[in-house]
Short mmCIF file of C-alpha atoms and ligand atoms in Angstrom, two decimals:
data_model
loop_
_atom_site.label_atom_id
_atom_site.label_comp_id
_atom_site.label_asym_id
_atom_site.label_seq_id
_atom_site.Cartn_x
_atom_site.Cartn_y
_atom_site.Cartn_z
CA MET A 1 129.12 93.76 92.58
CA THR A 2 125.83 93.76 90.63
CA LEU A 3 124.08 97.10 90.42
CA VAL A 4 120.29 97.19 90.14
CA LEU A 5 120.27 101.00 89.93
CA GLU A 6 122.77 103.64 88.91
CA THR A 7 121.90 107.28 88.28
CA ASN A 8 124.44 109.64 86.82
CA ASP A 9 124.20 113.37 87.32
CA LEU A 10 120.41 113.19 87.30
CA THR A 11 118.58 116.51 87.30
CA VAL A 12 114.88 117.37 87.35
CA HIS A 13 114.01 121.03 86.89
CA HIS A 14 110.33 121.95 87.15
CA LYS A 15 109.06 125.01 85.27
CA THR A 16 107.55 127.56 87.65
CA PRO A 17 106.46 131.20 87.12
CA ARG A 18 109.51 132.26 89.16
CA GLY A 19 111.95 130.26 87.02
CA PRO A 20 113.21 126.64 87.03
CA LEU A 21 112.83 124.82 90.34
CA ARG A 22 115.77 122.45 90.87
CA ALA A 23 114.01 119.56 92.59
CA VAL A 24 116.84 117.12 91.80
CA ASP A 25 120.15 118.76 91.07
CA GLY A 26 122.85 116.38 89.85
CA ILE A 27 122.32 113.12 91.73
CA SER A 28 124.56 110.09 91.23
CA ILE A 29 123.58 107.08 93.33
CA GLN A 30 124.11 103.34 93.11
CA VAL A 31 122.10 100.49 94.61
CA GLU A 32 123.54 96.97 94.69
CA ALA A 33 121.49 93.80 94.31
CA GLY A 34 119.98 92.78 97.66
CA GLU A 35 120.94 95.96 99.56
CA THR A 36 118.92 98.81 101.03
CA LEU A 37 119.93 102.37 100.28
CA GLY A 38 118.05 104.71 102.60
CA LEU A 39 117.32 108.20 101.32
CA VAL A 40 116.60 110.79 103.97
CA GLY A 41 116.01 114.54 104.05
CA GLU A 42 113.47 117.18 105.00
CA SER A 43 110.18 117.71 103.19
CA GLY A 44 110.65 119.22 99.72
CA CYS A 45 114.30 118.19 99.28
CA GLY A 46 113.44 116.15 96.17
CA LYS A 47 113.17 112.56 97.43
CA SER A 48 109.88 111.75 95.68
CA THR A 49 110.98 113.50 92.49
CA LEU A 50 114.04 111.25 92.36
CA ALA A 51 111.88 108.18 93.11
CA ARG A 52 109.40 109.08 90.35
CA CYS A 53 112.23 109.37 87.81
CA VAL A 54 113.66 105.99 88.77
CA VAL A 55 110.32 104.22 88.25
CA GLY A 56 109.45 106.22 85.13
CA ILE A 57 106.53 108.33 86.36
CA SER A 58 108.55 111.53 85.76
CA LYS A 59 111.18 112.29 83.14
CA PRO A 60 114.59 113.69 84.10
CA THR A 61 115.71 116.99 82.62
CA SER A 62 119.21 115.54 82.13
CA GLY A 63 121.41 112.70 83.32
CA THR A 64 121.09 108.93 82.95
CA ILE A 65 119.40 106.04 84.74
CA MET A 66 120.62 102.45 84.46
CA LEU A 67 118.40 99.65 85.82
CA GLY A 68 120.79 96.70 85.76
CA ASP A 69 121.75 96.49 82.07
CA LEU A 70 118.79 98.53 80.92
CA GLU A 71 119.64 102.13 80.09
CA ILE A 72 116.59 104.35 80.29
CA LYS A 73 116.55 106.89 77.51
CA ASP A 74 112.94 107.26 76.51
CA GLY A 75 110.67 106.27 79.41
CA SER A 76 107.70 105.05 77.36
CA ARG A 77 109.68 102.66 75.14
CA HIS A 78 110.97 100.73 78.13
CA ARG A 79 107.75 100.63 80.15
CA PHE A 80 107.34 96.84 80.15
CA GLN A 81 111.02 95.97 80.67
CA ARG A 82 111.29 98.63 83.34
CA ALA A 83 108.32 97.23 85.27
CA ARG A 84 110.18 93.95 85.62
CA SER A 85 113.28 95.71 87.00
CA VAL A 86 111.76 98.22 89.41
CA GLN A 87 108.45 98.76 91.21
CA MET A 88 107.27 101.41 93.65
CA VAL A 89 105.52 101.17 97.01
CA PHE A 90 103.75 104.43 97.89
CA GLN A 91 102.92 106.07 101.20
CA ASP A 92 99.16 105.74 100.83
CA PRO A 93 98.21 102.28 99.58
CA SER A 94 94.53 103.24 99.16
CA GLY A 95 95.30 105.48 96.19
CA ALA A 96 97.18 102.69 94.40
CA LEU A 97 94.50 99.99 94.86
CA ASN A 98 91.33 99.83 92.74
CA PRO A 99 88.53 99.68 95.37
CA ARG A 100 86.30 97.50 93.15
CA LEU A 101 88.75 94.59 92.90
CA THR A 102 89.32 91.86 95.47
CA VAL A 103 92.79 91.45 96.92
CA GLU A 104 93.21 88.31 94.81
CA ARG A 105 92.45 90.23 91.60
CA LEU A 106 94.67 93.11 92.69
CA ILE A 107 97.69 90.86 93.21
CA GLU A 108 96.95 88.99 89.97
CA GLU A 109 96.70 92.18 87.91
CA PRO A 110 100.43 92.72 87.14
CA LEU A 111 100.80 89.04 86.16
CA LYS A 112 97.86 89.38 83.75
CA VAL A 113 99.09 92.66 82.27
CA HIS A 114 102.45 91.04 81.55
CA GLY A 115 100.84 87.85 80.22
CA LEU A 116 102.50 85.62 82.81
CA GLY A 117 101.13 82.11 83.34
CA LYS A 118 97.77 80.42 82.76
CA LYS A 119 94.84 81.08 85.10
CA ALA A 120 95.68 78.20 87.48
CA GLU A 121 99.37 79.15 87.56
CA ARG A 122 98.49 82.75 88.33
CA LYS A 123 96.19 81.63 91.14
CA ALA A 124 99.01 79.60 92.70
CA ARG A 125 101.43 82.52 92.30
CA VAL A 126 98.95 84.92 93.93
CA ALA A 127 98.60 82.55 96.90
CA GLU A 128 102.40 82.39 97.19
CA LEU A 129 102.78 86.19 97.05
CA ALA A 130 100.02 86.66 99.63
CA ALA A 131 101.69 84.18 102.00
CA GLN A 132 105.05 85.97 101.55
CA VAL A 133 103.55 89.23 102.79
CA GLY A 134 101.56 87.61 105.61
CA LEU A 135 98.06 87.60 104.05
CA SER A 136 95.72 84.59 104.12
CA ASP A 137 92.88 83.21 101.92
CA TYR A 138 90.52 85.27 104.07
CA HIS A 139 92.26 88.48 102.96
CA LEU A 140 92.35 87.41 99.29
CA ALA A 141 88.53 87.44 99.13
CA ARG A 142 88.22 90.95 100.67
CA HIS A 143 88.15 94.40 99.04
CA PRO A 144 90.72 97.06 100.03
CA HIS A 145 88.26 99.03 102.20
CA GLU A 146 87.69 95.93 104.36
CA LEU A 147 91.37 95.79 105.33
CA SER A 148 93.47 97.78 107.81
CA GLY A 149 96.11 100.25 106.60
CA GLY A 150 98.89 97.77 107.32
CA GLN A 151 97.10 94.98 105.43
CA ARG A 152 96.52 97.29 102.46
CA GLN A 153 100.23 98.11 102.42
CA ARG A 154 100.95 94.35 102.39
CA VAL A 155 98.73 94.05 99.30
CA SER A 156 100.73 96.85 97.61
CA ILE A 157 103.97 95.07 98.47
CA ALA A 158 102.68 91.75 97.05
CA ARG A 159 101.66 93.53 93.83
CA ALA A 160 105.05 95.22 93.63
CA LEU A 161 106.81 91.86 94.04
CA ALA A 162 104.64 89.98 91.52
CA LEU A 163 107.01 90.55 88.59
CA GLU A 164 110.07 89.70 90.71
CA PRO A 165 111.79 93.09 90.27
CA GLY A 166 115.36 93.46 91.51
CA LEU A 167 114.52 96.81 93.10
CA LEU A 168 111.62 98.28 95.08
CA VAL A 169 111.43 102.03 95.51
CA CYS A 170 109.62 102.58 98.82
CA ASP A 171 108.54 106.22 99.15
CA GLU A 172 107.50 106.86 102.77
CA ALA A 173 106.07 103.32 102.66
CA VAL A 174 105.48 103.11 106.43
CA SER A 175 104.99 106.81 107.25
CA ALA A 176 101.17 106.81 107.04
CA LEU A 177 100.76 103.70 109.23
CA ASP A 178 100.12 103.61 112.99
CA VAL A 179 103.45 103.48 114.79
CA SER A 180 102.86 99.94 116.10
CA VAL A 181 102.14 98.75 112.53
CA GLN A 182 105.19 100.58 111.15
CA ALA A 183 107.54 98.24 113.02
CA GLN A 184 105.72 95.15 111.64
CA VAL A 185 105.87 96.37 108.04
CA LEU A 186 109.54 97.36 108.42
CA ASN A 187 110.29 93.85 109.63
CA LEU A 188 108.35 92.44 106.67
CA PHE A 189 110.62 94.43 104.33
CA VAL A 190 113.71 93.05 106.10
CA ASP A 191 112.36 89.50 105.94
CA LEU A 192 111.42 89.74 102.23
CA GLN A 193 114.88 91.03 101.39
CA LYS A 194 116.50 88.06 103.12
CA ARG A 195 114.28 85.62 101.23
CA LEU A 196 114.14 87.25 97.79
CA ASN A 197 117.38 89.25 97.65
CA VAL A 198 115.36 92.27 96.50
CA ALA A 199 117.04 95.70 96.82
CA TYR A 200 115.28 98.76 98.25
CA LEU A 201 115.64 102.47 97.65
CA PHE A 202 113.98 103.28 100.96
CA ILE A 203 112.83 106.87 101.28
CA SER A 204 111.79 108.43 104.55
CA HIS A 205 112.02 111.73 106.39
CA ASP A 206 112.55 109.65 109.59
CA LEU A 207 116.27 109.01 109.99
CA SER A 208 115.81 106.46 112.78
CA VAL A 209 113.60 104.33 110.50
CA VAL A 210 116.11 104.67 107.65
CA ARG A 211 118.96 103.69 109.95
CA TYR A 212 117.16 100.55 111.05
CA ILE A 213 116.41 99.22 107.57
CA SER A 214 119.36 100.49 105.50
CA HIS A 215 122.79 99.10 104.72
CA ARG A 216 123.80 102.48 103.35
CA ILE A 217 122.25 105.91 103.81
CA ALA A 218 122.19 108.90 101.45
CA VAL A 219 121.34 112.27 103.01
CA MET A 220 119.67 114.75 100.67
CA TYR A 221 119.43 118.53 100.96
CA LEU A 222 117.88 120.84 98.35
CA GLY A 223 118.12 118.37 95.50
CA ARG A 224 121.66 117.15 96.23
CA ILE A 225 123.28 114.29 98.13
CA VAL A 226 125.37 115.83 100.93
CA GLU A 227 126.52 112.60 102.55
CA VAL A 228 126.41 108.90 101.62
CA GLY A 229 127.92 105.79 103.18
CA PRO A 230 127.36 102.71 105.34
CA ALA A 231 124.50 103.32 107.78
CA GLU A 232 126.61 103.10 110.94
CA GLU A 233 129.36 105.33 109.49
CA VAL A 234 126.81 108.02 108.63
CA TRP A 235 125.13 107.69 112.02
CA ASN A 236 128.19 107.48 114.25
CA ARG A 237 130.47 109.96 112.51
CA ARG A 238 127.79 112.61 111.85
CA ASN A 239 130.31 114.17 109.54
CA HIS A 240 128.07 116.56 107.61
CA PRO A 241 126.52 119.30 109.76
CA TYR A 242 123.12 118.61 108.17
CA THR A 243 123.25 114.90 109.06
CA ARG A 244 124.27 115.87 112.54
CA ALA A 245 121.30 118.22 112.87
CA LEU A 246 118.91 115.51 111.62
CA ILE A 247 120.21 113.07 114.23
CA ASP A 248 119.96 115.70 116.94
CA ALA A 249 116.33 116.28 115.99
CA ILE A 250 115.51 112.69 117.10
CA PRO A 251 114.34 113.06 120.72
CA ASP A 252 115.86 109.76 121.85
CA GLU A 253 119.28 110.79 120.56
CA ALA A 254 119.17 114.34 121.89
CA VAL A 255 118.99 113.26 125.54
CA ARG A 256 122.29 111.39 125.15
CA ARG A 257 124.12 114.40 123.80
CA ASP A 258 125.21 117.65 125.40
CA ASP A 259 126.32 119.43 122.20
CA ILE A 260 123.02 119.50 120.33
CA ALA A 261 122.95 121.18 116.89
CA LEU A 262 119.31 121.76 116.03
CA LEU A 263 118.27 123.21 112.68
CA ASP A 264 117.47 126.91 112.54
CA GLY A 265 115.25 128.54 109.94
CA ASP A 266 113.50 127.22 106.87
CA VAL A 267 114.82 125.35 103.86
CA PRO A 268 115.66 127.97 101.17
CA SER A 269 113.65 128.00 97.93
CA PRO A 270 114.91 125.52 95.31
CA VAL A 271 114.05 128.19 92.70
CA ASN A 272 116.71 130.47 94.12
CA PRO A 273 119.11 128.36 96.22
CA PRO A 274 122.06 129.94 98.10
CA SER A 275 125.38 130.10 96.23
CA GLY A 276 128.18 127.67 97.11
CA CYS A 277 127.03 125.21 99.78
CA THR A 278 123.22 125.39 99.78
CA PHE A 279 123.18 124.42 103.48
CA ARG A 280 125.21 127.49 104.48
CA THR A 281 122.18 129.62 105.49
CA ARG A 282 121.46 127.12 108.31
CA CYS A 283 124.94 125.78 109.05
CA PRO A 284 126.62 126.72 112.35
CA TYR A 285 130.06 126.15 110.75
CA ALA A 286 129.50 128.28 107.63
CA ARG A 287 132.20 130.78 106.60
CA GLU A 288 133.33 132.69 103.51
CA ARG A 289 134.47 129.73 101.43
CA CYS A 290 131.02 128.12 101.83
CA ALA A 291 129.36 130.95 99.86
CA ALA A 292 131.98 130.93 97.11
CA GLU A 293 132.53 127.25 96.36
CA VAL A 294 130.13 124.30 95.93
CA PRO A 295 131.40 121.38 98.08
CA VAL A 296 131.56 118.07 96.19
CA LEU A 297 131.30 114.58 97.70
CA ARG A 298 134.75 113.48 98.89
CA ASP A 299 135.90 110.13 100.29
CA ARG A 300 136.25 110.15 104.07
CA GLY A 301 137.37 106.53 104.52
CA ASN A 302 135.29 103.39 105.20
CA ARG A 303 133.16 104.08 102.09
CA LEU A 304 131.80 107.33 103.55
CA GLN A 305 131.51 110.37 101.26
CA VAL A 306 130.73 113.86 102.52
CA ALA A 307 130.20 117.19 100.71
CA CYS A 308 131.51 119.78 103.17
CA HIS A 309 134.61 122.00 102.97
CA PHE A 310 135.31 121.57 106.67
CA ALA A 311 134.51 117.87 107.15
CA ASP A 312 137.91 117.19 108.81
CA GLU A 313 137.43 119.82 111.44
CA ILE A 314 133.81 118.86 112.15
CA GLU A 315 134.62 115.19 112.49
CA ALA A 316 137.47 115.93 114.91
CA ALA A 317 135.07 117.93 117.09
CA ASN A 318 132.62 114.99 117.11
CA THR A 319 135.20 112.44 118.22
CA VAL A 320 135.07 113.54 121.84
CA VAL A 321 131.36 112.79 122.04
CA GLU A 322 131.81 109.52 120.15
CA THR A 323 133.97 107.95 122.90
CA VAL A 324 131.05 108.43 125.29
CA ARG A 325 128.57 106.92 122.83
CA SER A 326 130.57 103.93 121.67
CA GLY A 327 129.20 101.49 124.27
CA GLN A 328 125.65 101.79 122.98
CA ALA A 329 124.08 98.68 121.48
CA ARG A 330 122.05 98.99 118.29
CA SER A 331 118.33 98.69 118.89
CA ASP A 332 116.09 96.18 117.10
CA VAL A 333 113.60 98.73 115.87
CA PRO A 334 113.61 102.52 116.34
CA ALA A 335 112.82 103.34 119.96
CA HIS A 336 109.67 105.35 119.24
CA LEU A 337 108.17 102.46 117.25
CA ARG A 338 109.23 99.88 119.82
CA ALA A 339 107.59 101.83 122.64
CA ALA A 340 104.35 102.11 120.66
CA ALA A 341 104.22 98.38 119.96
CA HIS A 342 103.73 97.57 123.66
N1 ATP B 401 105.19 119.17 89.36
C1 ATP B 401 105.88 120.06 90.06
N2 ATP B 401 105.96 121.35 89.68
C2 ATP B 401 106.68 122.26 90.38
N3 ATP B 401 107.36 121.96 91.51
C3 ATP B 401 107.31 120.69 91.95
C4 ATP B 401 106.57 119.68 91.26
N4 ATP B 401 106.71 118.51 91.96
C5 ATP B 401 107.50 118.79 93.01
N5 ATP B 401 107.86 120.09 93.02
C6 ATP B 401 108.75 120.76 93.98
O1 ATP B 401 109.96 120.04 93.94
C7 ATP B 401 110.57 120.00 95.23
C8 ATP B 401 110.81 118.57 95.64
O2 ATP B 401 109.57 117.94 95.89
P1 ATP B 401 109.48 116.41 96.34
O3 ATP B 401 108.05 116.06 96.41
O4 ATP B 401 110.35 115.61 95.48
O5 ATP B 401 110.10 116.48 97.81
P2 ATP B 401 110.14 115.35 98.95
O6 ATP B 401 111.54 115.32 99.46
O7 ATP B 401 109.56 114.09 98.44
O8 ATP B 401 109.20 115.97 100.09
P3 ATP B 401 108.23 115.23 101.16
O9 ATP B 401 109.13 114.73 102.26
O10 ATP B 401 107.33 116.30 101.60
O11 ATP B 401 107.52 114.12 100.44
C9 ATP B 401 109.62 120.77 96.16
O12 ATP B 401 110.07 122.10 96.26
C10 ATP B 401 108.29 120.70 95.42
O13 ATP B 401 107.50 121.80 95.77
S1 SF4 B 402 130.49 123.52 103.34
FE1 SF4 B 402 130.31 125.13 104.87
S2 SF4 B 402 128.11 125.64 104.97
FE2 SF4 B 402 128.34 123.69 103.90
S3 SF4 B 402 128.05 122.17 105.47
FE3 SF4 B 402 130.25 122.52 105.32
S4 SF4 B 402 130.70 124.11 106.83
FE4 SF4 B 402 128.49 124.11 106.52
MG1 MG B 403 107.95 112.90 99.03
#
């Protein structure tokens, strides 16, 4: 197994007038070469903060990051090496693209900055990258404002792939696109992974999108991973009450279930999180032990790990529903995107 990313006990605490805000609070994740780890959780749970640390935009407060064999200690010293290991694709491509440059120049830029190839070689490489993301010569001569949102995101992806990184961090990379375009860009990511063996840390608040694209899923709540495992294990077993609530919040899933567990209340402040299990203020299964003891990730079989004191009990209660669901086929793309495409 070759790892392209490993974080160990990573924390990011922001200074605020009310005290340190624990945006990322002890996260250990691994991403293998060629796989997609989906990262899902509500707004403010720390997904982007984690992403920014991995690509070097933000510095961790403590913990380590390994990018393949490269251990990141001081972000600035490794900037060039790091850029060849990991690149980021953002939600809004417009902000990342210089409006004065043509698409051709934009895709060439990382090659130039890293001194790769002579002019003619770079031109050929730009044409190859453009073709890989579904852009033509016509698009290469345009400026970003002349393209659609989906085409602009394709330009960002081509730029991100230019240095052949082993890992792309995609932070809400399809969330700002029209739903019909989301499905196309998701399929582009799948296709590129098959061809280039690139790994993705794929971040989204939309669990159905994450399920479609990911081999494994990590569920994040208030700066911590509460569940991680193979996508279908996470989805079918719904072992952590938070995961279960996220699945139940998907309209298409809710109609198939008669024991819906929707989320009550707001996410607590990461400046002053609840003691013990931070999900306890919204958890229908919470009891005394949950306030006293922090649950750690424990193996649940089939590579699934869950941080809940009562995971056994909760999974047993889910099994009854599971027998009813087991005949369902997996869809090609999430239902809400599929419907919009027609
Ligand atoms: N520079 C900063 N200073 C103080 N607090 C910050 C800073 N950046 C982020 N935060 C806080 O850190 C927490 C995590 O934010 P982050 O943007 O990582 O969440 P997210 O999961 O990406 O949310 P979203 O789904 O809305 O993008 C939030 O409470 C946010 O308000
Ligand atoms: S540890 Fe307790 S509060 Fe936390 S998810 Fe499990 S049952 Fe709910
Ligand atoms: Mg974010």
